[in-house]
CSV table of C-alpha atoms in Angstrom, one decimal:
chain,number,residue,atom,x,y,z
Y,1096,MET,CA,125.5,78.9,116.5
Y,1097,ALA,CA,126.8,76.0,114.2
Y,1098,LYS,CA,129.9,76.0,114.6
Y,1099,LYS,CA,133.2,78.1,116.6
Y,1100,SER,CA,136.4,79.1,115.7
Y,1101,VAL,CA,139.7,80.6,117.6
Y,1102,ALA,CA,143.0,81.3,116.7
Y,1103,SER,CA,145.9,82.6,119.3
Y,1104,ILE,CA,147.7,85.3,117.3
Y,1105,GLN,CA,150.7,87.2,119.2
Y,1106,THR,CA,152.0,90.4,117.9
Y,1107,GLY,CA,154.7,92.0,119.4
Y,1108,SER,CA,154.2,92.4,123.3
Y,1109,LYS,CA,150.6,92.0,123.1
Y,1110,ARG,CA,148.7,88.5,122.7
Y,1111,LEU,CA,145.5,88.9,120.4
Y,1112,THR,CA,142.8,85.8,119.7
Y,1113,LYS,CA,140.6,85.2,116.8
Y,1114,ALA,CA,137.0,84.1,117.3
Y,1115,ILE,CA,135.6,83.7,114.7
Y,1116,LYS,CA,131.4,82.4,114.5
Y,1117,MET,CA,129.1,81.2,112.8
Y,1118,VAL,CA,125.4,83.2,113.4
Y,1119,LYS,CA,122.1,82.1,111.6
Y,1120,SER,CA,120.0,85.2,110.1
Y,1121,SER,CA,116.6,85.3,111.2
Y,1122,LYS,CA,115.6,87.1,108.0
Y,1123,SER,CA,117.2,84.6,105.3
Y,1124,GLY,CA,117.8,81.4,107.3
Y,1125,ALA,CA,121.8,81.6,105.5
Y,1126,TYR,CA,124.9,81.6,108.2
Y,1127,THR,CA,127.4,84.4,108.3
Y,1128,PHE,CA,130.1,84.2,109.8
Y,1129,VAL,CA,131.7,87.0,112.7
Y,1130,GLU,CA,135.0,87.8,113.4
Y,1131,GLN,CA,136.6,90.0,115.7
Y,1132,ILE,CA,140.5,90.2,117.7
Y,1133,MET,CA,139.9,90.8,120.8
Y,1134,ALA,CA,141.8,89.4,124.0
Y,1135,PRO,CA,142.1,85.9,125.5
Y,1136,GLU,CA,139.7,86.9,128.5
Y,1137,ASP,CA,137.2,88.4,126.3
Y,1138,VAL,CA,136.5,84.9,124.0
Y,1139,ASN,CA,134.4,83.8,126.1
Y,1140,ASP,CA,131.7,86.7,126.0
Y,1141,PHE,CA,132.1,86.9,122.1
Y,1142,LEU,CA,130.7,83.1,122.0
Y,1143,LYS,CA,128.1,83.0,123.9
Y,1144,LYS,CA,126.4,86.5,123.2
Y,1145,LYS,CA,124.0,85.9,119.6
């Protein structure tokens, strides 16, 4: 994993976070971006898993 980014998003009463993780492909060696919108408490688990 080369780079990670986290942005906070507020919509109404819910507080959400958009996490972007850069993952290296095992087949081609190219990097791809994985994006997910989640609760702020789940960000660390998302960034730790491969």
